[in-house]
């Protein structure tokens, strides 16, 4: 490649550069990268994606690189990154559970209970908004300070009083001195909060789940059982309506990627609550309403991606539905009628409830079939891959 060509390449967007170097589609093609003169930052990163997965959108000031993802993995699993040294991101986002924690509500490093359930992180690179109901958190870099420095509730428990000490813990380790230098070459002061943020975001973007049995069936490598196929037809059909909100390649309806032209960020009320018939949801879990204060936003949440959903119980923003069978009972009823206790009220009658959530005439067999289909979305490779696993020796 001539020097003129290499210069030109530096100006091309990452996706195009990757295509030019022959590694855009993940079909196992051999990559030939001319490294003299130096390649543009991030050009050593290759997405491994099936054809129906678009290339993720990556911020221009934080291109992917093998070194950043590697560093981010160490940081994600490092308990030094919490105020009292007891908790890592991975404490609440565990690989074997698709990066959830199995609890209805998460518990922070100082024992504070989070009002909401920890979310899975599979294919998080494609989410245009982050967390259960917040239009304003739109990048992983922007979301990072919430668990790290947040005090409402305390998660990692880092604050102004211990911030320098925590950073010093990282700076003191030769392991990190080498890894930050590799990930952020040419920076005298490479170990900094902005670089920690970028590396952890890059690691999270690398968490691609695209090898479930469902994917293998799409790619002709296996065949789903009769029951799973019946469930698939129901899921994508107009009787059960699931696909309207969970129908993308990522089984949700908020997706951004490198070539997104029109970005939609819907939120929905599925009729989980309707306290005393007033339309209220329990605070501080009232969905978009928490930030907007608009009555029409009461109870509106982002539809989660259903990839690996068999591993992410309990379900919904507050973990209030224990199993997939119970989720199907909930949808079949067109919402939830709570008959006693402080949250009593008929969610099925919620004035904001999406018209797509209505009583469905699903037989026991239909529900079991849909659950069987949802179980095909489990990606064992993702849940066990050493690339996403704890790098620290036990
Ligand atoms: C105490 C448990 C806990 C810890 C520790 C924790 N998280 Fe979370 N995480 C949660 C909960 C709970 C949510 C849902 C938050 C909400 O909706 O308000 C969440 C949501 C997220 C999301 C949004 C996912 C989505 O689907 O939109 C990302 C990204 C994330 N966490 C990354 C991290 C990173 C990175 C760290 C470490 C720096 C971390 N988390 C530490 C509990 C935790
Ligand atoms: C109107 C849009 C909409 C439709 C239609 C819909 N869902 Fe959902 N789904 C959501 C939203 C929003 C949530 C999160 C609600 C919350 O936490 O309050 C959700 C949550 C879920 C969850 C829990 C996931 C988790 O990680 O907690 C499952 C499972 C699920 N839906 C399956 C289905 C199935 C199966 C169907 C079809 C019978 C369906 N959904 C139809 C919007 C929808």
Coordinates of C-alpha atoms and ligand atoms in Angstrom, one line a residue:
X1 CA 0.0 0.0 0.0
X2 CA 1.4 3.4 -0.9
X3 CA 1.9 6.1 1.6
X4 CA -0.8 8.1 -0.2
X5 CA -3.2 5.3 0.1
X6 CA -2.5 4.8 3.8
X7 CA -3.2 8.5 4.4
X8 CA -6.5 8.2 2.6
X9 CA -7.4 5.2 4.8
X10 CA -6.9 7.3 7.9
X11 CA -9.8 9.5 6.9
X12 CA -12.2 6.8 6.2
X13 CA -14.7 5.7 8.8
X14 CA -13.8 2.6 10.8
X15 CA -16.3 0.4 9.1
X16 CA -15.2 1.3 5.6
X17 CA -11.6 0.8 6.6
X18 CA -12.3 -2.6 8.0
X19 CA -14.2 -3.6 4.8
X20 CA -11.2 -2.4 2.7
X21 CA -8.9 -4.5 4.8
X22 CA -11.1 -7.5 4.1
X23 CA -12.5 -8.3 7.5
X24 CA -16.0 -6.7 7.6
X25 CA -18.3 -9.6 7.6
X26 CA -16.8 -12.2 9.9
X27 CA -16.9 -15.0 7.3
X28 CA -13.4 -16.0 8.3
X29 CA -11.6 -14.2 5.5
X30 CA -7.8 -13.7 5.9
X31 CA -7.0 -10.2 6.9
X32 CA -4.0 -8.5 5.3
X33 CA -3.1 -5.3 7.1
X34 CA -0.2 -3.3 5.9
X35 CA 1.2 -1.8 9.1
X36 CA 3.8 0.5 7.5
X37 CA 3.1 3.4 7.8
X38 CA 1.0 2.9 11.0
X39 CA -2.6 1.9 10.6
X40 CA -5.3 4.3 11.9
X41 CA -6.3 3.8 15.5
X42 CA -8.6 0.9 16.0
X43 CA -7.9 -0.8 12.7
X44 CA -6.6 -3.8 14.5
X45 CA -10.1 -4.5 15.8
X46 CA -12.3 -7.0 13.9
X47 CA -16.0 -7.4 14.7
X48 CA -17.1 -11.0 14.4
X49 CA -20.6 -10.6 13.2
X50 CA -23.1 -12.7 11.3
X51 CA -24.4 -11.0 8.1
X52 CA -27.7 -9.9 9.8
X53 CA -25.8 -8.0 12.6
X54 CA -25.0 -4.4 11.5
X55 CA -21.6 -2.9 12.4
X56 CA -21.9 -1.2 15.8
X57 CA -21.7 2.6 16.0
X58 CA -18.5 3.6 17.9
X59 CA -17.8 7.1 19.1
X60 CA -15.2 8.9 16.9
X61 CA -13.1 9.8 20.0
X62 CA -13.0 6.2 21.3
X63 CA -12.4 3.8 18.4
X64 CA -12.2 0.1 19.2
X65 CA -8.8 -1.5 19.6
X66 CA -7.6 -4.9 20.8
X67 CA -5.5 -3.2 23.5
X68 CA -8.4 -1.1 24.9
X69 CA -10.8 -4.0 25.0
X70 CA -8.1 -6.0 26.8
X71 CA -7.5 -3.3 29.4
X72 CA -11.2 -2.7 29.8
X73 CA -11.7 -6.3 30.6
X74 CA -9.3 -6.1 33.5
X75 CA -10.9 -3.0 34.8
X76 CA -14.4 -4.4 34.5
X77 CA -13.4 -7.3 36.7
X78 CA -11.3 -5.3 39.2
X79 CA -12.6 -4.7 42.7
X80 CA -9.9 -2.1 43.2
X81 CA -12.3 0.1 41.2
X82 CA -14.7 0.5 44.1
X83 CA -14.4 2.8 47.1
X84 CA -14.0 0.0 49.6
X85 CA -12.4 -2.5 47.3
X86 CA -15.3 -5.0 47.5
X87 CA -17.0 -4.7 44.2
X88 CA -16.3 -4.7 40.5
X89 CA -18.7 -4.0 37.6
X90 CA -18.7 -7.8 37.2
X91 CA -20.1 -8.2 40.7
X92 CA -23.5 -7.1 39.3
X93 CA -22.8 -8.0 35.7
X94 CA -21.7 -11.7 35.7
X95 CA -20.8 -13.5 32.5
X96 CA -22.6 -16.8 33.3
X97 CA -25.8 -14.8 33.7
X98 CA -25.3 -12.8 30.5
X99 CA -23.9 -10.0 32.7
X100 CA -26.8 -9.7 35.1
X101 CA -26.7 -10.7 38.8
X102 CA -29.7 -13.0 39.3
X103 CA -31.3 -10.6 41.8
X104 CA -34.6 -8.8 41.6
X105 CA -32.8 -5.6 42.7
X106 CA -29.0 -5.0 42.7
X107 CA -27.1 -4.4 45.9
X108 CA -24.2 -1.9 45.9
X109 CA -20.7 -2.0 47.5
X110 CA -21.9 -0.4 50.8
X111 CA -25.1 -2.6 51.0
X112 CA -27.5 -0.1 49.5
X113 CA -30.3 -1.7 47.6
X114 CA -30.7 -0.4 44.0
X115 CA -34.4 0.2 43.1
X116 CA -34.0 -1.6 39.8
X117 CA -32.7 -4.9 38.4
X118 CA -29.2 -5.1 36.9
X119 CA -29.4 -5.4 33.1
X120 CA -27.6 -7.8 30.9
X121 CA -24.9 -6.4 28.7
X122 CA -25.1 -8.6 25.6
X123 CA -24.9 -6.5 22.4
X124 CA -25.0 -3.4 24.5
X125 CA -23.0 -1.7 21.7
X126 CA -26.3 -1.3 19.8
X127 CA -28.3 0.5 22.5
X128 CA -29.0 4.1 21.7
X129 CA -30.2 4.8 25.3
X130 CA -28.9 3.1 28.4
X131 CA -30.6 1.9 31.6
X132 CA -34.3 1.0 32.0
X133 CA -35.9 4.4 31.3
X134 CA -33.6 7.3 30.6
X135 CA -33.6 9.1 27.2
X136 CA -30.6 11.2 28.1
X137 CA -27.9 8.5 28.7
X138 CA -26.9 7.8 25.2
X139 CA -23.4 6.3 25.3
X140 CA -21.4 3.8 27.4
X141 CA -18.9 6.6 28.1
X142 CA -21.7 8.7 29.5
X143 CA -23.2 5.9 31.5
X144 CA -19.9 4.9 33.2
X145 CA -19.9 7.5 36.0
X146 CA -23.4 6.4 37.2
X147 CA -22.3 3.1 38.8
X148 CA -18.8 4.4 39.6
X149 CA -19.5 7.7 41.2
X150 CA -23.2 7.6 41.8
X151 CA -24.6 8.1 45.3
X152 CA -28.3 7.5 44.6
X153 CA -27.9 4.6 45.1
X154 CA -24.2 3.9 45.9
X155 CA -22.9 1.2 43.6
X156 CA -19.1 1.2 43.3
X157 CA -18.9 3.9 46.0
X158 CA -16.2 6.1 44.6
X159 CA -16.5 9.8 45.6
X160 CA -14.4 13.0 45.9
X161 CA -12.9 11.7 49.2
X162 CA -11.5 8.4 47.8
X163 CA -11.2 9.2 44.0
X164 CA -7.5 9.8 44.1
X165 CA -6.8 6.8 46.3
X166 CA -8.7 4.5 43.9
X167 CA -6.8 5.9 40.9
X168 CA -3.5 5.4 42.8
X169 CA -4.4 1.7 43.4
X170 CA -4.5 1.3 39.6
X171 CA -1.4 3.4 39.0
X172 CA 0.7 1.4 41.4
X173 CA 0.3 -1.9 39.5
X174 CA 2.9 -2.7 36.8
X175 CA 0.2 -4.7 35.0
X176 CA -1.9 -1.6 34.5
X177 CA 1.1 0.6 33.7
X178 CA 1.9 -1.7 30.7
X179 CA -1.7 -2.1 29.6
X180 CA -2.6 1.7 29.7
X181 CA 0.6 2.4 27.8
X182 CA -0.5 -0.1 25.1
X183 CA -4.1 1.1 25.0
X184 CA -3.3 4.8 25.0
X185 CA 0.1 5.1 23.3
X186 CA 2.0 8.4 23.4
X187 CA 0.2 9.6 26.6
X188 CA 2.5 10.6 29.4
X189 CA -0.3 10.4 31.9
X190 CA -2.1 7.4 30.5
X191 CA -3.8 6.2 33.7
X192 CA -6.7 8.6 34.1
X193 CA -10.4 8.5 34.7
X194 CA -11.2 9.4 31.1
X195 CA -9.0 6.5 29.8
X196 CA -10.6 4.1 32.3
X197 CA -14.0 5.2 31.0
X198 CA -13.0 4.6 27.4
X199 CA -11.4 1.2 28.0
X200 CA -14.4 -0.1 30.0
X201 CA -16.7 1.2 27.3
X202 CA -14.7 -0.6 24.6
X203 CA -14.7 -3.8 26.5
X204 CA -18.5 -3.6 26.9
X205 CA -18.9 -3.0 23.1
X206 CA -17.0 -6.2 22.5
X207 CA -19.7 -8.2 24.3
X208 CA -21.4 -9.5 21.2
X209 CA -23.8 -12.4 21.5
X210 CA -24.6 -13.8 18.1
X211 CA -24.2 -17.6 18.5
X212 CA -27.3 -18.9 20.2
X213 CA -29.1 -21.9 18.8
X214 CA -31.5 -19.5 17.2
X215 CA -28.5 -17.9 15.3
X216 CA -27.1 -21.3 14.4
X217 CA -30.5 -22.2 12.9
X218 CA -30.6 -18.9 11.0
X219 CA -27.3 -19.8 9.6
X220 CA -28.4 -23.3 8.6
X221 CA -26.1 -25.0 11.1
X222 CA -28.9 -26.6 13.2
X223 CA -32.7 -27.0 13.1
X224 CA -35.0 -25.9 15.9
X225 CA -37.4 -28.4 17.3
X226 CA -41.1 -28.4 16.2
X227 CA -42.0 -26.8 19.5
X228 CA -39.4 -24.1 19.2
X229 CA -40.5 -23.3 15.7
X230 CA -44.1 -23.1 16.8
X231 CA -42.9 -20.6 19.5
X232 CA -40.9 -18.7 16.9
X233 CA -44.0 -18.3 14.7
X234 CA -46.1 -17.1 17.6
X235 CA -43.4 -14.7 18.7
X236 CA -43.1 -13.1 15.3
X237 CA -46.9 -13.4 14.5
X238 CA -49.8 -11.0 15.0
X239 CA -51.5 -13.1 17.7
X240 CA -48.8 -12.7 20.4
X241 CA -47.4 -9.4 19.0
X242 CA -44.0 -9.9 20.8
X243 CA -42.0 -8.8 17.7
X244 CA -43.4 -5.3 17.6
X245 CA -41.2 -4.5 20.6
X246 CA -38.7 -7.3 20.6
X247 CA -38.4 -7.9 16.9
X248 CA -34.9 -6.6 15.9
X249 CA -31.9 -8.9 15.4
X250 CA -31.2 -8.0 19.1
X251 CA -34.8 -8.8 20.2
X252 CA -35.6 -5.3 21.2
X253 CA -36.8 -2.1 19.5
X254 CA -34.1 0.4 20.3
X255 CA -31.1 -0.2 18.0
X256 CA -28.4 2.1 16.7
X257 CA -25.6 1.1 14.4
X258 CA -22.9 2.6 12.1
X259 CA -25.4 3.3 9.3
X260 CA -28.5 4.2 11.3
X261 CA -30.4 6.9 9.4
X262 CA -33.5 7.3 11.4
X263 CA -33.1 6.6 15.1
X264 CA -36.2 5.6 17.1
X265 CA -36.2 5.3 20.9
X266 CA -39.6 4.0 21.9
X267 CA -40.5 3.3 25.6
X268 CA -43.6 1.4 26.6
X269 CA -46.0 0.9 29.4
X270 CA -46.8 -2.8 29.6
X271 CA -49.4 -2.6 32.4
X272 CA -47.3 -3.8 35.3
X273 CA -48.9 -1.5 37.9
X274 CA -51.8 0.9 38.3
X275 CA -51.8 1.6 42.0
X276 CA -55.3 2.1 43.4
X277 CA -56.5 2.6 39.8
X278 CA -54.8 6.0 39.7
X279 CA -52.3 5.1 37.1
X280 CA -49.4 5.4 39.5
X281 CA -46.3 3.2 39.4
X282 CA -44.2 2.7 42.6
X283 CA -41.6 5.4 43.0
X284 CA -38.7 5.6 42.1
X285 CA -39.6 3.1 39.4
X286 CA -42.1 5.1 37.4
X287 CA -40.2 4.9 34.1
X288 CA -39.6 8.0 32.0
X289 CA -41.9 9.9 34.4
X290 CA -39.1 10.0 37.0
X291 CA -37.2 12.5 34.9
X292 CA -39.9 14.1 32.7
X293 CA -42.7 14.4 35.2
X294 CA -45.2 14.0 32.3
X295 CA -48.2 12.0 33.1
X296 CA -48.1 10.3 29.7
X297 CA -44.6 9.0 30.6
X298 CA -45.8 7.1 33.7
X299 CA -44.7 3.5 33.6
X300 CA -42.9 3.7 30.3
X301 CA -39.7 1.6 30.1
X302 CA -37.3 0.5 27.4
X303 CA -38.0 -3.0 26.0
X304 CA -35.0 -5.1 27.0
X305 CA -33.2 -7.3 24.4
X306 CA -34.3 -10.8 25.0
X307 CA -31.0 -12.4 24.0
X308 CA -30.0 -14.9 26.7
X309 CA -33.3 -14.2 28.4
X310 CA -33.4 -17.7 30.0
X311 CA -30.4 -16.6 32.0
X312 CA -31.5 -13.2 33.2
X313 CA -34.3 -13.9 35.7
X314 CA -36.0 -12.4 37.6
X315 CA -37.6 -10.2 35.0
X316 CA -38.7 -6.6 34.4
X317 CA -37.2 -3.4 35.7
X318 CA -37.8 -4.3 39.3
X319 CA -37.4 -8.1 39.0
X320 CA -41.0 -8.5 40.0
X321 CA -41.8 -11.4 37.6
X322 CA -39.8 -14.5 38.6
X323 CA -39.9 -16.8 35.5
X324 CA -40.4 -16.9 31.8
X325 CA -43.6 -18.9 32.3
X326 CA -44.9 -16.1 34.6
X327 CA -43.9 -13.5 31.9
X328 CA -46.0 -15.3 29.4
X329 CA -49.0 -15.4 31.8
X330 CA -48.5 -11.7 32.3
X331 CA -48.7 -11.0 28.5
X332 CA -51.5 -13.4 28.0
X333 CA -53.5 -11.5 30.6
X334 CA -52.7 -8.2 28.9
X335 CA -51.0 -6.8 32.1
X336 CA -50.9 -7.5 35.8
X337 CA -53.8 -7.2 38.3
X338 CA -52.3 -6.9 41.8
X339 CA -55.1 -7.8 44.2
X340 CA -53.7 -6.9 47.6
X341 CA -50.9 -5.1 49.3
X342 CA -49.5 -1.5 48.9
X343 CA -49.3 -1.9 45.1
X344 CA -52.8 -3.2 44.6
X345 CA -54.4 -2.1 41.4
X346 CA -55.3 -3.4 37.9
X347 CA -52.4 -2.8 35.5
X348 CA -54.4 -4.2 32.7
X349 CA -56.6 -1.0 32.9
X350 CA -53.6 1.4 32.9
X351 CA -54.5 4.4 30.7
X352 CA -51.0 4.5 29.2
X353 CA -50.7 0.9 28.5
X354 CA -49.5 0.1 25.0
X355 CA -52.2 -1.0 22.7
X356 CA -50.0 -3.9 21.7
X357 CA -50.3 -5.4 25.2
X358 CA -53.8 -6.8 25.3
X359 CA -55.4 -10.0 26.5
X360 CA -54.2 -12.7 24.1
X361 CA -55.9 -16.0 23.7
X362 CA -52.8 -18.1 24.3
X363 CA -53.3 -21.8 25.2
X364 CA -51.0 -23.4 27.8
X365 CA -49.3 -25.1 24.8
X366 CA -48.8 -21.7 23.0
X367 CA -47.2 -20.2 26.1
X368 CA -44.9 -23.2 26.6
X369 CA -43.9 -23.0 22.9
X370 CA -43.0 -19.3 23.2
X371 CA -40.9 -20.1 26.3
X372 CA -39.2 -22.9 24.4
X373 CA -38.4 -20.5 21.6
X374 CA -37.0 -17.9 24.1
X375 CA -34.7 -20.5 25.5
X376 CA -33.1 -20.9 22.0
X377 CA -31.7 -17.3 22.5
X378 CA -29.2 -18.6 25.0
X379 CA -25.7 -18.3 23.6
X380 CA -23.4 -20.7 25.5
X381 CA -20.3 -19.4 23.8
X382 CA -21.0 -15.9 25.0
X383 CA -21.7 -17.1 28.5
X384 CA -18.4 -19.0 28.7
X385 CA -16.0 -17.4 26.3
X386 CA -12.6 -16.6 27.8
X387 CA -12.6 -13.4 25.8
X388 CA -15.3 -12.0 28.1
X389 CA -14.2 -13.8 31.3
X390 CA -12.5 -12.7 34.5
X391 CA -8.8 -12.3 33.6
X392 CA -7.6 -12.4 37.2
X393 CA -6.3 -15.7 38.6
X394 CA -8.8 -17.1 41.2
Ligands
LIG1 C1 -24.5 -2.7 42.5 C2 -24.6 -3.4 41.2 C3 -24.0 -2.8 40.0 C4 -22.7 -2.5 39.8 C5 -21.6 -2.6 40.7 C6 -22.7 -2.0 38.4 N1 -23.9 -2.0 37.8 FE1 -24.3 -1.6 35.9 N2 -26.3 -1.7 36.3 C7 -26.8 -2.1 37.5 C8 -28.3 -1.8 37.5 C9 -29.2 -2.0 38.7 C10 -28.6 -1.3 36.3 C11 -29.9 -0.7 35.8 C12 -29.8 0.8 36.2 C13 -31.1 1.6 36.0 O1 -31.9 1.3 35.1 O2 -31.2 2.6 36.7 C14 -27.3 -1.3 35.5 C15 -27.2 -0.9 34.2 C16 -26.0 -0.8 33.5 C17 -25.9 -0.5 32.1 C18 -27.0 -0.2 31.2 C19 -27.4 -1.5 30.5 C20 -28.5 -1.3 29.5 O3 -29.1 -2.3 29.0 O4 -28.9 -0.1 29.2 C21 -24.5 -0.5 31.8 C22 -23.9 -0.3 30.5 C23 -23.8 -0.9 33.0 N3 -24.8 -1.1 34.0 C24 -22.5 -1.0 33.1 C25 -21.8 -1.1 34.3 C26 -20.4 -0.9 34.5 C27 -19.4 -0.5 33.4 C28 -20.1 -1.0 35.8 C29 -18.8 -0.8 36.5 C30 -18.1 0.4 36.3 C31 -21.4 -1.3 36.5 N4 -22.4 -1.3 35.5 C32 -21.5 -1.6 37.8 C33 -26.1 -2.6 38.6 C34 -24.8 -2.5 38.8
LIG2 C1 -45.5 -2.8 23.7 C2 -44.2 -3.4 23.6 C3 -44.0 -4.8 24.0 C4 -44.6 -6.0 23.6 C5 -45.8 -6.1 22.5 C6 -44.0 -7.1 24.3 N1 -43.1 -6.6 25.1 FE1 -41.9 -7.7 26.4 N2 -41.2 -6.0 27.2 C7 -41.5 -4.7 26.9 C8 -41.1 -3.8 27.9 C9 -41.2 -2.3 27.8 C10 -40.4 -4.6 28.9 C11 -39.8 -4.0 30.2 C12 -41.0 -3.7 31.1 C13 -40.5 -3.3 32.5 O1 -39.5 -3.7 32.9 O2 -41.3 -2.5 33.1 C14 -40.6 -5.9 28.4 C15 -40.0 -7.0 29.1 C16 -40.1 -8.3 28.7 C17 -39.4 -9.4 29.3 C18 -38.5 -9.3 30.5 C19 -37.1 -9.2 30.0 C20 -36.1 -8.8 31.1 O3 -34.9 -8.9 30.9 O4 -36.5 -8.5 32.2 C21 -39.7 -10.6 28.5 C22 -39.2 -12.0 28.8 C23 -40.6 -10.2 27.5 N3 -40.8 -8.8 27.6 C24 -41.1 -11.0 26.5 C25 -42.1 -10.6 25.7 C26 -43.0 -11.6 25.0 C27 -42.8 -13.1 25.0 C28 -43.9 -10.9 24.3 C29 -45.0 -11.4 23.4 C30 -46.0 -12.2 24.2 C31 -43.6 -9.5 24.6 N4 -42.6 -9.4 25.5 C32 -44.4 -8.4 24.1 C33 -42.2 -4.3 25.8 C34 -43.1 -5.2 25.0

